[in-house]
Short mmCIF file of C-alpha atoms and ligand atoms in Angstrom, two decimals:
data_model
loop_
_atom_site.label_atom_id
_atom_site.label_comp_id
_atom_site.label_asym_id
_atom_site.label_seq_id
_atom_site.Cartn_x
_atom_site.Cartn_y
_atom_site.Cartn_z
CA UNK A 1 105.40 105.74 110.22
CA UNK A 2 107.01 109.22 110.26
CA UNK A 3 110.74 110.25 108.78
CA UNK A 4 112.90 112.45 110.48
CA UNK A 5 115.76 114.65 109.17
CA UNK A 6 119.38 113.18 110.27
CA UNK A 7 120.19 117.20 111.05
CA UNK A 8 117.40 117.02 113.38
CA UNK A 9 116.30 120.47 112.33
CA UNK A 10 113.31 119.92 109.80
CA UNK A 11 109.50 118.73 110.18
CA UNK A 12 108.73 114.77 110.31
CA UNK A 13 107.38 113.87 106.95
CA UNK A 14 104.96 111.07 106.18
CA UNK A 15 106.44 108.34 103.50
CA UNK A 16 104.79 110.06 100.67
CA UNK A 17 106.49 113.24 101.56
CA UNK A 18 110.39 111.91 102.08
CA UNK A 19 110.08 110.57 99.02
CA UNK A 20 109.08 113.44 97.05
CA UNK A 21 110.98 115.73 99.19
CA UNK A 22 114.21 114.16 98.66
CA UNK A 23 116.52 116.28 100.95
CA UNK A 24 115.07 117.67 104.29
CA UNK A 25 114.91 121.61 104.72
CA UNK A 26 118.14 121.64 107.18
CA UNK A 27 120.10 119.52 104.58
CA UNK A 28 119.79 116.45 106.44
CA UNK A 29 118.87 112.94 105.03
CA UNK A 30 115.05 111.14 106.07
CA UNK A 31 115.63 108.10 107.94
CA UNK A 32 112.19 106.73 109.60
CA UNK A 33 111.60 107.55 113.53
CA UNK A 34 112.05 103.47 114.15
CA UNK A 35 112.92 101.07 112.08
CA UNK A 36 109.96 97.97 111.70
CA UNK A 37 111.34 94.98 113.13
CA UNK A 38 110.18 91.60 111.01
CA UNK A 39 109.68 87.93 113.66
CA UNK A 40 111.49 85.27 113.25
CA UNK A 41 108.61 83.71 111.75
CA UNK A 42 108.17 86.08 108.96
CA UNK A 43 111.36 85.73 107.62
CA UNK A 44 111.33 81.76 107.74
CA UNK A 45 107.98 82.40 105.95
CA UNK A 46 110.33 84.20 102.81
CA UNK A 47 111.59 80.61 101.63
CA UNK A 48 110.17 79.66 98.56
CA UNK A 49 108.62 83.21 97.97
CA UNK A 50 108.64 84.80 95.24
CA UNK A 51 110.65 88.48 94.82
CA UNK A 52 107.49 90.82 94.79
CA UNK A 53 105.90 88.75 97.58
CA UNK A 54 109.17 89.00 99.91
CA UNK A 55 109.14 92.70 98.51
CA UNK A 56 106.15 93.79 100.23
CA UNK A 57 106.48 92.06 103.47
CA UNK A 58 109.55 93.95 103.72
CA UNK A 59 108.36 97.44 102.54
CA UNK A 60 105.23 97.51 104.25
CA UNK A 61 105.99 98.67 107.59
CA UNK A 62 107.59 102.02 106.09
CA UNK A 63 105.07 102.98 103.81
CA UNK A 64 102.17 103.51 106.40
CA UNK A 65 98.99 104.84 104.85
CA UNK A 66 100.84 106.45 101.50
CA UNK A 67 99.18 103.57 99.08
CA UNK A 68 96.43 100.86 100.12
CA UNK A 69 97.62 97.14 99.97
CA UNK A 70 96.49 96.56 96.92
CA UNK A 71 98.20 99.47 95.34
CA UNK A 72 101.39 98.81 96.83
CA UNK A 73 101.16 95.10 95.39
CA UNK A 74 100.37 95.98 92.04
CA UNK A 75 103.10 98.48 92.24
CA UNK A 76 105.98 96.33 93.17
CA UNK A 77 104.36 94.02 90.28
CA UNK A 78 104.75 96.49 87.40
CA UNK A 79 108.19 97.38 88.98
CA UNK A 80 110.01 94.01 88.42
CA UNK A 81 108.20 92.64 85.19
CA UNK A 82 110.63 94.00 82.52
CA UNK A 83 113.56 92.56 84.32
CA UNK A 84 114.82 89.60 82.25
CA UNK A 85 114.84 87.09 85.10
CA UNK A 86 112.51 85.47 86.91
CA UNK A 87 114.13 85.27 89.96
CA UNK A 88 114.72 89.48 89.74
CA UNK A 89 118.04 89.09 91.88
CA UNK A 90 119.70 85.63 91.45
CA UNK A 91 122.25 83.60 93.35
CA UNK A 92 125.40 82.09 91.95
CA UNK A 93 127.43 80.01 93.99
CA UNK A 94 131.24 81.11 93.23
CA UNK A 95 132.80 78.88 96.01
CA UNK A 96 131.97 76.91 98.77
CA UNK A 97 131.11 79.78 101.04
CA UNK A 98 130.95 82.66 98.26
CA UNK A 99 127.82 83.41 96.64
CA UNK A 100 127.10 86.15 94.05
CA UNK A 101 123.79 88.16 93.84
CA UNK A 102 123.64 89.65 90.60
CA UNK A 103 121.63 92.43 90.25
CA UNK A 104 121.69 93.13 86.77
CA UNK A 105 118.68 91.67 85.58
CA UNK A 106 117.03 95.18 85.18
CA UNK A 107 116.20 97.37 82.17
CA UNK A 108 119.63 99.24 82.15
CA UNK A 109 121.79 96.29 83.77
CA UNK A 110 122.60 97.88 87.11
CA UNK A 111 121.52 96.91 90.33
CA UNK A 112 120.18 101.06 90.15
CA UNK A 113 116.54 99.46 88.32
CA UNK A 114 115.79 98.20 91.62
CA UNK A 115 115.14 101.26 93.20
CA UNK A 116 114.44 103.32 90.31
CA UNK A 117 111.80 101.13 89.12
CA UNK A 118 109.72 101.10 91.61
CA UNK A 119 110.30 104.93 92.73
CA UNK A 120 108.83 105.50 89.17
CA UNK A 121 105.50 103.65 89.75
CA UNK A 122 105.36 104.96 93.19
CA UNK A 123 105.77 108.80 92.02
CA UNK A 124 103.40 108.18 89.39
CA UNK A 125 100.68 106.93 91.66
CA UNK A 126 101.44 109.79 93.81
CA UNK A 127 101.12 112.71 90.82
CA UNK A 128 97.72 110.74 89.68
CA UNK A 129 96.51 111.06 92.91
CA UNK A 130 97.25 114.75 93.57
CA UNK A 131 97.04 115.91 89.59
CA UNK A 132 100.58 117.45 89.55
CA UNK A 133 103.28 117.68 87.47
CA UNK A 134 106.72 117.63 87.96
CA UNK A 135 110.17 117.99 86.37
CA UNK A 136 113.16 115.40 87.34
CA UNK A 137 116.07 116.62 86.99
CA UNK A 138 119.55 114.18 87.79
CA UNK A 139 123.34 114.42 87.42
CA UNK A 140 124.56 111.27 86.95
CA UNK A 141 127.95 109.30 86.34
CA UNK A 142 126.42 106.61 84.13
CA UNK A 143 124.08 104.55 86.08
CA UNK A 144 121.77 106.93 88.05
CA UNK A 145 120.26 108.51 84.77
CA UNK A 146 119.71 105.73 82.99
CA UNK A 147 117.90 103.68 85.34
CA UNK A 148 115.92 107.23 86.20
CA UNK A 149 114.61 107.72 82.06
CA UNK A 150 114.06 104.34 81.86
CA UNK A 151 112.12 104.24 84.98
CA UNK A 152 110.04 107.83 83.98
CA UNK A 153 109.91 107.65 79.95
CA UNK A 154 106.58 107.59 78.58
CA UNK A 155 104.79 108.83 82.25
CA UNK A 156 102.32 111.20 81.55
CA UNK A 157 102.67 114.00 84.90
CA UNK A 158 106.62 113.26 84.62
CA UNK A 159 109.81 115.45 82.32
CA UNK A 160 113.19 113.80 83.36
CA UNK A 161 116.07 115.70 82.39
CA UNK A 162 119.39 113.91 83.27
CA UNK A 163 122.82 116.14 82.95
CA UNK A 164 125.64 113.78 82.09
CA UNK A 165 129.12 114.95 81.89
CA UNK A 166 129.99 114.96 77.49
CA UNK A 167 132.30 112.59 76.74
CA UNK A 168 132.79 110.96 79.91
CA UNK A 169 130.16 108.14 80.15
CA UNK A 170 130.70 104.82 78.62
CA UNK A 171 128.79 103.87 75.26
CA UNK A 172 126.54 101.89 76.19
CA UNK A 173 125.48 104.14 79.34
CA UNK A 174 125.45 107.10 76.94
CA UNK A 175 122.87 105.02 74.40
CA UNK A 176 121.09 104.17 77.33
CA UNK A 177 120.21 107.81 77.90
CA UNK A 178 119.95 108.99 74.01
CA UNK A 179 118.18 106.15 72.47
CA UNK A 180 114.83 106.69 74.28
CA UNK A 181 112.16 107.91 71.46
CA UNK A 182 109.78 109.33 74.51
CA UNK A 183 109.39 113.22 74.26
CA UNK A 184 109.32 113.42 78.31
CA UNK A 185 112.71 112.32 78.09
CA UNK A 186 115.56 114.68 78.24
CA UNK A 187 119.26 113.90 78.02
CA UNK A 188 121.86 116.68 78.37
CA UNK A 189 125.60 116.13 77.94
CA UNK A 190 127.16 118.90 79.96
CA UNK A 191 130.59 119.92 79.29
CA UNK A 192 132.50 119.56 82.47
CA UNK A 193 133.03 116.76 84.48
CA UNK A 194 130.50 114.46 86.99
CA UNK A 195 131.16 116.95 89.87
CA UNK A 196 130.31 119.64 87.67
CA UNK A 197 127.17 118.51 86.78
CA UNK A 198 126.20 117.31 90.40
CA UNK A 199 127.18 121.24 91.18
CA UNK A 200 124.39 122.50 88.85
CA UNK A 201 121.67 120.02 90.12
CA UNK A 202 122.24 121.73 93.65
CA UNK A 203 122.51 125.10 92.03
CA UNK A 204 118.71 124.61 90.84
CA UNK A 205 117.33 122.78 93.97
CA UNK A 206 118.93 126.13 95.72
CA UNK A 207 117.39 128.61 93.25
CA UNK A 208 113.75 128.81 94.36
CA UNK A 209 112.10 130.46 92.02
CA UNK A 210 113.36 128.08 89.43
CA UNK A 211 112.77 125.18 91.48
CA UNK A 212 109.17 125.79 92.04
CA UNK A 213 108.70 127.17 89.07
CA UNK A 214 109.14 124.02 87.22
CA UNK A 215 108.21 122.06 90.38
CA UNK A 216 111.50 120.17 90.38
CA UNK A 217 112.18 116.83 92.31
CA UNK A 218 114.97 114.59 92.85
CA UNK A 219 115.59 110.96 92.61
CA UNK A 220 119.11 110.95 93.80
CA UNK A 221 120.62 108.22 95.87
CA UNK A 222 119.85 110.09 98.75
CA UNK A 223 116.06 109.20 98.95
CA UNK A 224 114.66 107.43 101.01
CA UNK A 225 112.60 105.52 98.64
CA UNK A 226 115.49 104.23 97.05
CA UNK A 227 117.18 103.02 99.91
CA UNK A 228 113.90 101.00 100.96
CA UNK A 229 113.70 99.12 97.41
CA UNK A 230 117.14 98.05 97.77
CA UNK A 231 116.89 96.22 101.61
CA UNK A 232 114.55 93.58 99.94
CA UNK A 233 117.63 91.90 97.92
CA UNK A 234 119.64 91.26 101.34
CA UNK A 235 116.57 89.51 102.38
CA UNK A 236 115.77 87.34 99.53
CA UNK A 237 119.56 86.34 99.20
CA UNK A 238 120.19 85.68 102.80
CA UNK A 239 116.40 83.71 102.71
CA UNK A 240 117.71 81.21 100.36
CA UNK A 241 121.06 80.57 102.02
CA UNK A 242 119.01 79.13 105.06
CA UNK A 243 118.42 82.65 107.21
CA UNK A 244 116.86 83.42 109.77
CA UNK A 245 118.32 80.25 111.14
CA UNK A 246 121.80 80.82 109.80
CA UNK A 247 123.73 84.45 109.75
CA UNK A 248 125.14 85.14 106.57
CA UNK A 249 127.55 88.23 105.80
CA UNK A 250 127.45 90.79 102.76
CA UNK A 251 130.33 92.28 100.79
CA UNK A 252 129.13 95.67 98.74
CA UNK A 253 130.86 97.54 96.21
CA UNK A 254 130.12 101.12 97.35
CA UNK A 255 130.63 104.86 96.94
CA UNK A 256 128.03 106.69 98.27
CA UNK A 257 126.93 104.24 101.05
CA UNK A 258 123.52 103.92 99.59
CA UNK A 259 123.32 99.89 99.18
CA UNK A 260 125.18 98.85 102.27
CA UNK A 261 123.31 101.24 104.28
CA UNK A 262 120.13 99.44 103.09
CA UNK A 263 121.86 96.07 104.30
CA UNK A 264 122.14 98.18 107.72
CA UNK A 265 118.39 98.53 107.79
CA UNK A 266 117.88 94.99 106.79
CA UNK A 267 120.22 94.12 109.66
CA UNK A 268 118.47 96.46 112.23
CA UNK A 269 115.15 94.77 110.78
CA UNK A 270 116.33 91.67 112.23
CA UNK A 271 118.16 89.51 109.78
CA UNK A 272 120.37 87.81 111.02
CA UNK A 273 123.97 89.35 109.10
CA UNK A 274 127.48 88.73 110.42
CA UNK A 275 129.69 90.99 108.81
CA UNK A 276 128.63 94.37 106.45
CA UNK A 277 131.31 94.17 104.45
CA UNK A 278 132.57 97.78 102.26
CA UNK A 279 134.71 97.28 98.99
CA UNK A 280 135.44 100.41 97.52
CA UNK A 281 137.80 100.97 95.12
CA UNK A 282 141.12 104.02 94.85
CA UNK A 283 138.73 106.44 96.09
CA UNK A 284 138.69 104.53 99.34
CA UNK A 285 137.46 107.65 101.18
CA UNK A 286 134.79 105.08 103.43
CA UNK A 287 138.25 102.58 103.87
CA UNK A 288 139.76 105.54 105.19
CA UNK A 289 137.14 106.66 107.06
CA UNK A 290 136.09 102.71 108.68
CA UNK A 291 140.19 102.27 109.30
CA UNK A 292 141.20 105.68 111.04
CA UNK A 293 138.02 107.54 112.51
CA UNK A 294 138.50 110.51 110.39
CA UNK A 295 136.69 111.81 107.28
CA UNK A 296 139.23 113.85 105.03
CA UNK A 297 137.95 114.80 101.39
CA UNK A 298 140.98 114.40 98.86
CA UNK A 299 140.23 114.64 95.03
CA UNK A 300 138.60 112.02 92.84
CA UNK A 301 140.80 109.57 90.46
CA UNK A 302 138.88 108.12 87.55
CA UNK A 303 138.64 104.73 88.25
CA UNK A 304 137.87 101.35 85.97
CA UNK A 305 134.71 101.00 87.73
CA UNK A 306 133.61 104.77 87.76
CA UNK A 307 130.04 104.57 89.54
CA UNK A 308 132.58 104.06 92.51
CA UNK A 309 134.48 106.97 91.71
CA UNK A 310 133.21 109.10 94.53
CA UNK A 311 134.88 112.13 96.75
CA UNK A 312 131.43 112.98 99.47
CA UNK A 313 129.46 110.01 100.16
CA UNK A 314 126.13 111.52 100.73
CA UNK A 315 124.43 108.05 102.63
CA UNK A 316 127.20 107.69 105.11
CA UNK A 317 125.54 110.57 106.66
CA UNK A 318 122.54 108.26 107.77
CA UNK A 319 125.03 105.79 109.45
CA UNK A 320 126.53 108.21 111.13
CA UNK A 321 123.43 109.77 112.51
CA UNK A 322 122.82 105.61 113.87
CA UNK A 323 126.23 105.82 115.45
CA UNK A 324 125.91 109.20 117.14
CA UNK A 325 122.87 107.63 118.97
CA UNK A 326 120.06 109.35 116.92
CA UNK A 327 121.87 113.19 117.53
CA UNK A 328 120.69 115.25 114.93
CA UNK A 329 123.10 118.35 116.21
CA UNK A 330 126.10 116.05 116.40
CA UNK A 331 125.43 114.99 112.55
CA UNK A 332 125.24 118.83 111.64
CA UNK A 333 128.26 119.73 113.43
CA UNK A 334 130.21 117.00 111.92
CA UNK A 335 128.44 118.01 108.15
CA UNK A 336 129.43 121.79 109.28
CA UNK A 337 133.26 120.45 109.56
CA UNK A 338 132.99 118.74 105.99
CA UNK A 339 132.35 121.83 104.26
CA UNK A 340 135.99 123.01 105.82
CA UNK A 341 137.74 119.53 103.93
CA UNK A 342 136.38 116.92 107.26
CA UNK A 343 135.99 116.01 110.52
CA UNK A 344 136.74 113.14 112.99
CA UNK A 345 134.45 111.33 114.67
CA UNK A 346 133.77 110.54 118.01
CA UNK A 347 134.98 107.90 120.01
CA UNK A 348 131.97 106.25 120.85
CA UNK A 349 130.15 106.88 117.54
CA UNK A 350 133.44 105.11 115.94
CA UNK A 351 133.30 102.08 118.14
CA UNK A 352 129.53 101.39 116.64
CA UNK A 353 131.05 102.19 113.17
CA UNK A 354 133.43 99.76 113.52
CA UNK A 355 131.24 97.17 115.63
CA UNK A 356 128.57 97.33 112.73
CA UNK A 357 130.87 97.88 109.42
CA UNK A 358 134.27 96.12 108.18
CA UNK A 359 135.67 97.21 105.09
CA UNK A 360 138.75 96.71 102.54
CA UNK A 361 139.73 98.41 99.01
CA UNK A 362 141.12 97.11 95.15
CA UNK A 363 143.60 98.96 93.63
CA UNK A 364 142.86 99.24 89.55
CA UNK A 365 145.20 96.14 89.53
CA UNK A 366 143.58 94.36 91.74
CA UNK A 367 140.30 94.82 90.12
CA UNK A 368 141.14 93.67 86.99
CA UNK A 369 142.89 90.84 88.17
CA UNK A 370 139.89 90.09 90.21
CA UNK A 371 138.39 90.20 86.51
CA UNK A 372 140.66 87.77 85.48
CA UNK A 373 140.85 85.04 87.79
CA UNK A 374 137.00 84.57 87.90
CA UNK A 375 136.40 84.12 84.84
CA UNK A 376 139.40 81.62 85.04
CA UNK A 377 138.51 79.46 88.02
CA UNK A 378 134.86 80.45 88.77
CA UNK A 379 133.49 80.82 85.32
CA UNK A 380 131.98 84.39 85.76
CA UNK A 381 132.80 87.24 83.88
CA UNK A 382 132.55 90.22 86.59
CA UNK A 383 131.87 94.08 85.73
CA UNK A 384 134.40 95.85 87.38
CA UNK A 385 132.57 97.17 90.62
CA UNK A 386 131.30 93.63 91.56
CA UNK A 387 135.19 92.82 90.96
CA UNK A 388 135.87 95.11 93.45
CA UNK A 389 133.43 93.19 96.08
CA UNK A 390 134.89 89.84 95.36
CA UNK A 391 138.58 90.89 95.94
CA UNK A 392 137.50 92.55 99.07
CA UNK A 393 134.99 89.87 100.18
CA UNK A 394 138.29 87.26 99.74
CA UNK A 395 139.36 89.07 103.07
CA UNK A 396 136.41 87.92 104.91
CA UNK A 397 135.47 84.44 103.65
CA UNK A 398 134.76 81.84 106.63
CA UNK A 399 132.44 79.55 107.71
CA UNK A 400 129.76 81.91 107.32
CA UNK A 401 127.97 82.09 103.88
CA UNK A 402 129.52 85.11 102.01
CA UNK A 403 127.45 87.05 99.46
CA UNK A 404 128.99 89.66 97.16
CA UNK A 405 126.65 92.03 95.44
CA UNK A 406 127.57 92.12 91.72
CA UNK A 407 125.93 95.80 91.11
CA UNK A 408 126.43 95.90 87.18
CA UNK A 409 126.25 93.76 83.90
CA UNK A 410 129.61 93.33 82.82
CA UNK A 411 128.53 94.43 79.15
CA UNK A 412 127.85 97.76 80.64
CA UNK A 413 131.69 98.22 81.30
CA UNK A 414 133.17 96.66 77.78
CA UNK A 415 136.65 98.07 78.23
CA UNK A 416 137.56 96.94 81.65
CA UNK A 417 136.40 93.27 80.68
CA UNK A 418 138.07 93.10 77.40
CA UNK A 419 141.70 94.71 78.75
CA UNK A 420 141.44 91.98 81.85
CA UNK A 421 140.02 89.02 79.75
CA UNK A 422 140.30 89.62 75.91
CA UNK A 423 136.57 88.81 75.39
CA UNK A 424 134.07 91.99 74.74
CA UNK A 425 130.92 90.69 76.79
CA UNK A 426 127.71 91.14 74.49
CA UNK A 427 124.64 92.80 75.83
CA UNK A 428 121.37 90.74 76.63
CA UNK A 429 119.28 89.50 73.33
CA UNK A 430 116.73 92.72 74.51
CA UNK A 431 118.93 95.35 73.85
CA UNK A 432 121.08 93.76 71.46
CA UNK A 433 120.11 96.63 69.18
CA UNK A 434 121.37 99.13 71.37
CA UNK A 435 124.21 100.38 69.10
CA UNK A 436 121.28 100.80 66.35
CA UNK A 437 118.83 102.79 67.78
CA UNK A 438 118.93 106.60 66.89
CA UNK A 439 120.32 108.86 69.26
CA UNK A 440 118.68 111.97 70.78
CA UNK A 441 120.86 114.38 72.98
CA UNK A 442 121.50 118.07 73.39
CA UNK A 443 124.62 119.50 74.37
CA UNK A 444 124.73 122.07 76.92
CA UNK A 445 126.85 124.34 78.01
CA UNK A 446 127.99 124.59 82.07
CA UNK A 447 126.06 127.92 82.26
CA UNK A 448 122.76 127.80 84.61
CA UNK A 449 120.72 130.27 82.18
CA UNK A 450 120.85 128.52 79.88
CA UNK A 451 119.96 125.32 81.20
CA UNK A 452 117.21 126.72 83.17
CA UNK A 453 116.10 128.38 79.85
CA UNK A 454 116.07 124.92 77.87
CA UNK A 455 114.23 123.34 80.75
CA UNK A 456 111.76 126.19 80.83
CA UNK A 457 111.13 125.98 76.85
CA UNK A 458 110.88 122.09 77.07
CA UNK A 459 108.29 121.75 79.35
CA UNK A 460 105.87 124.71 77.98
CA UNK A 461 106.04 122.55 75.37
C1 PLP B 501 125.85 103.28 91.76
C2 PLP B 501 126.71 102.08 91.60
C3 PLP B 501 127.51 101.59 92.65
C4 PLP B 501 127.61 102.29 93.99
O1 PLP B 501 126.40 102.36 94.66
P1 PLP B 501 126.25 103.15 96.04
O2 PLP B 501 124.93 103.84 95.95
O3 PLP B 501 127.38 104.07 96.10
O4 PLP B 501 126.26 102.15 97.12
C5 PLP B 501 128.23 100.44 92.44
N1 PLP B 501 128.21 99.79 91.25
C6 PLP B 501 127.47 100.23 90.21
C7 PLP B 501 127.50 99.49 88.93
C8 PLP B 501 126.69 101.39 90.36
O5 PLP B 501 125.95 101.82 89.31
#
């Protein structure tokens, strides 16, 4: 199994490579040369399984030679264990034909553990292997750097530095990233905003000499890894609701296109999905996009469910590079036109766009109404992105089974719950002491020097 750059201009990487790569030499995104198709038979052998075993019958084909069997096994084991449920990503039935698959079972309560969890062990095996050492370094919203320290604290070949924008993450995500006592864990609250920060991740993956001289790496939602840990939920849900003999349909809350591209690959794997629903919320740039052909950039408004809050969605460039028929110099001609505010996309490559994605939006009103009325009539009390899904999934509902991705524990997002509902959802018995633990955290300044300089100091340490 080889990768291959969406830009069509960079060498084909093994598995191990993508995902330590990250972003291909020509900018593009790995997507693998052909996608593994599962029989019929295999996926009526899922019922019944457990997570980890449906796990590696789906992650297998991509991973050719990178780890044995066994490794990969024991891999996917370690991975899931800390998650506090058994099932890893249940199903609740909301309605007849509405079903909920809430991924917040994981060590920071977004459905971001499922990936980052397993990238972890799989980068560690890696670095053992080839006795390296490397330096993460992430920007993150909220969700992204949490689930990254908790997935590399304590690894021995492994710093992770995560830049978070000061005073712009919510308490609990903030504790998240401060409360680790691990000393190869680095949180820095940048002052600026998300964009900012995501601006000086790209400003040290484009400084060379900096980036090999700490031997940096990325786990951003671009890679490739990440997307492959997250196509084994569409699997397990749509397994249980009676596939491959049934279709069932998705709704996912989205920004950067990351999880319903994954349901895309599940899809093109052969299960059997109806509709790929998008929900995104007032920065309804992929609405936009699905409804009139053309990508236009406009600025970012904070949001109630900010991991949505998104201006470039960096995965849509891997659907795109589907619907233009596998033309890496179409992709970098339309990624050329972004960098001038957008472009518009072809005719043809629209009509697959729209033959293979449907897609709706929530207004801030709308979401935490959403909020409201399902705790009222369903008995669920949504964090504000899955409200997002449900609203839009409303649109689709039918006689085929409907499943909404709920993406984050709604006692990660305290504030939107308690304005919609009046009750302040309490975290998990684990990490009830969360607002106890001592917090560790430098604040930095938006000035590369200096950051480089800290990074430098902390790892000659
Ligand atoms: C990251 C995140 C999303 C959006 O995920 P995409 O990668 O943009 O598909 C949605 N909800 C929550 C809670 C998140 O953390």
């Amino acid at each position: 199994m080889r990768y291959i750059s969406t830009r069509g201009g960079a060498p084909a990487l093994t598995f191990e490579q993508a995902m330590m790569t990250g972003l291909a030499t020509d900018g593009g995104l790995y997507v693998p040369e052909t996608v593994p198709t599962l029989a019929h038979d295999q996926i009526a052998a899922m019922a019944g399984q457990s997570y980890e075993q449906i796990a590696f019958t789906v992650m297998r084909p991509f991973i050719g030679d990178t780890f044995t069997d066994d490794e990969f096994r024991a891999m996917i084991d370690r991975a899931y264990a800390g998650f506090g449920h058994d099932a890893r990503a249940p199903l609740v039935q909301l309605a007849p034909n509405h079903f909920l698959l809430e991924l917040f079972h994981g060590p920071t309560l977004a459905f971001k553990d499922f990936a980052m969890q397993l990238i972890g062990q799989m980068f560690q095996a890696a670095l053992t292997r080839s006795g390296e050492r490397i330096t993460i370094v992430g920007a993150t919203s909220g969700d992204t750097g949490s689930a990254a320290i908790e997935a590399f604290r304590g690894l021995d070949n492994v710093d992770v530095f995560i830049l978070f924008p000061h005073g712009r993450v919510s308490e609990v995500q903030r504790r998240q990233m401060t409360t680790p006592v691990e000393t190869n864990v680095h949180a820095l609250a940048m002052d600026g905003d998300f964009d900012d920060c995501q601006a000086m991740l790209k400003d040290m993956f484009n400084d060379t000499s900096f980036r090999d001289g700490v031997r940096l790496a990325g786990v951003n939602s671009i890679n490739w890894g990440r997307v492959l840990a997250q196509v084994v939920y569409y699997f397990s849900s749509a397994v249980s609701l009676g596939a491959p003999h049934r279709e069932i349909s998705f709704t996912v809350p989205t920004g950067n296109f990351g999880d319903i591209f994954a349901g895309y690959i599940a899809k093109q794997m052969g299960l059997p999905i109806a509709d790929l629903v998008v929900a995104t919320n007032q920065n309804d740039i992929l609405h936009r996009t699905l409804e009139t052909g053309t990508y236009t950039k406009e600025g970012v408004t904070p949001s109630i469910s900010p991991s949505m809050d998104i201006q470039v969605s960096s995965n849509f460039e891997r659907a795109l590079f589907y619907a233009y028929g596998g033309d890496g110099a179409a992709v970098a001609a339309q990624m050329d036109d972004l960098k001038s505010g957008g472009f518009k996309i072809s005719q043809g490559a629209y009509q697959y766009l729209r033959d293979t994605f449907t897609s709706g939006r929530a207004s801030e009103e709308e979401t935490s109404a959403a909020i409201k009325t399902y705790l009222a009539k369903h008995g669920e009390l949504l964090c504000p992105h899955s409200a997002v899904g449900v609203h839009v999934a409303e649109d689709h509902l039918g006689a085929t089974p409907m499943i909404t991705l709920a993406t984050a524990h709604p006692a990660k997002f305290p504030d939107a719950v308690n304005a919609a509902t009046g009750i302040k959802p309490p975290l998990p018995p684990r990490m009830a002491d969360l607002y106890d633990r001592d917090e560790r955290v430098t604040r930095v300044a938006n000035d590369f020097d200096a950051i480089a300089t800290l990074i430098k100091e902390r790892i000659a340490l």
